[in-house]
GROMACS .gro file of C-alpha atoms in nm:
model
   88
    1UNK     CA    1   4.653  13.672   7.487
    2UNK     CA    2   4.967  13.756   7.712
    3UNK     CA    3   4.905  14.160   7.690
    4UNK     CA    4   4.590  14.146   7.879
    5UNK     CA    5   4.690  13.842   8.117
    6UNK     CA    6   4.600  13.625   7.939
    7UNK     CA    7   4.854  13.410   7.885
    8UNK     CA    8   4.804  13.102   8.030
    9UNK     CA    9   4.503  13.046   7.761
   10UNK     CA   10   4.752  12.916   7.572
   11UNK     CA   11   4.815  12.559   7.776
   12UNK     CA   12   4.629  12.291   7.625
   13UNK     CA   13   4.586  12.180   7.916
   14UNK     CA   14   4.434  12.453   8.035
   15UNK     CA   15   4.212  12.467   7.666
   16UNK     CA   16   4.059  12.070   7.701
   17UNK     CA   17   3.879  12.137   7.971
   18UNK     CA   18   3.716  12.516   7.870
   19UNK     CA   19   3.655  12.307   7.500
   20UNK     CA   20   3.466  12.001   7.755
   21UNK     CA   21   3.249  12.305   7.962
   22UNK     CA   22   3.123  12.475   7.620
   23UNK     CA   23   3.039  12.196   7.463
   24UNK     CA   24   2.883  12.050   7.719
   25UNK     CA   25   2.665  12.414   7.792
   26UNK     CA   26   2.593  12.402   7.377
   27UNK     CA   27   2.431  12.035   7.424
   28UNK     CA   28   2.172  12.142   7.782
   29UNK     CA   29   2.103  12.427   7.507
   30UNK     CA   30   2.049  12.224   7.173
   31UNK     CA   31   1.874  12.011   7.506
   32UNK     CA   32   1.623  12.220   7.615
   33UNK     CA   33   1.530  12.318   7.240
   34UNK     CA   34   1.406  12.001   7.183
   35UNK     CA   35   1.246  11.945   7.498
   36UNK     CA   36   1.078  12.293   7.319
   37UNK     CA   37   0.994  12.188   7.027
   38UNK     CA   38   0.998  11.824   7.058
   39UNK     CA   39   1.224  11.780   6.736
   40UNK     CA   40   1.548  11.589   6.806
   41UNK     CA   41   1.753  11.613   6.532
   42UNK     CA   42   1.903  11.918   6.681
   43UNK     CA   43   2.004  11.753   7.006
   44UNK     CA   44   2.117  11.444   6.764
   45UNK     CA   45   2.326  11.630   6.560
   46UNK     CA   46   2.489  11.929   6.846
   47UNK     CA   47   2.566  11.538   7.011
   48UNK     CA   48   2.764  11.424   6.703
   49UNK     CA   49   2.957  11.708   6.665
   50UNK     CA   50   3.077  11.749   7.036
   51UNK     CA   51   3.170  11.402   7.012
   52UNK     CA   52   3.355  11.480   6.652
   53UNK     CA   53   3.501  11.759   6.781
   54UNK     CA   54   3.635  11.691   7.144
   55UNK     CA   55   3.769  11.351   7.008
   56UNK     CA   56   3.931  11.535   6.750
   57UNK     CA   57   4.044  11.860   6.814
   58UNK     CA   58   4.422  11.661   6.837
   59UNK     CA   59   4.391  11.427   6.602
   60UNK     CA   60   4.253  11.575   6.272
   61UNK     CA   61   4.179  11.973   6.356
   62UNK     CA   62   4.026  11.965   5.923
   63UNK     CA   63   3.725  11.672   6.077
   64UNK     CA   64   3.666  11.890   6.463
   65UNK     CA   65   3.643  12.219   6.234
   66UNK     CA   66   3.339  11.975   6.013
   67UNK     CA   67   3.223  11.904   6.398
   68UNK     CA   68   3.267  12.274   6.468
   69UNK     CA   69   3.068  12.337   6.188
   70UNK     CA   70   2.765  12.058   6.269
   71UNK     CA   71   2.747  12.211   6.561
   72UNK     CA   72   2.708  12.557   6.387
   73UNK     CA   73   2.440  12.345   6.190
   74UNK     CA   74   2.232  12.225   6.473
   75UNK     CA   75   2.224  12.584   6.603
   76UNK     CA   76   2.036  12.677   6.302
   77UNK     CA   77   1.870  12.375   6.277
   78UNK     CA   78   1.701  12.426   6.634
   79UNK     CA   79   1.637  12.772   6.571
   80UNK     CA   80   1.451  12.687   6.298
   81UNK     CA   81   1.266  12.442   6.445
   82UNK     CA   82   1.194  12.648   6.754
   83UNK     CA   83   1.058  12.934   6.552
   84UNK     CA   84   0.835  12.643   6.318
   85UNK     CA   85   0.700  12.536   6.602
   86UNK     CA   86   0.562  12.924   6.724
   87UNK     CA   87   0.369  12.945   6.423
   88UNK     CA   88   0.206  12.673   6.469
   0.00000   0.00000   0.00000
């Protein structure tokens, strides 16, 4: 990162707010999807996974990875629910 002028991103004081911003953007996307297809499951899973990721990122990285996996699953579930609602 320092070779391209982004060496400041290695600092955790920069990375933690960026993580929070991207988690909020993800949750906004899941909320918009929930309003579209009417099923709260993807948003609930995403919210739970975002909290787990943010809380455990410095405590236990293995648990944080499960939170990240939950975010991926919630995104896929959101897409599946949206396509299912379009077919009906």
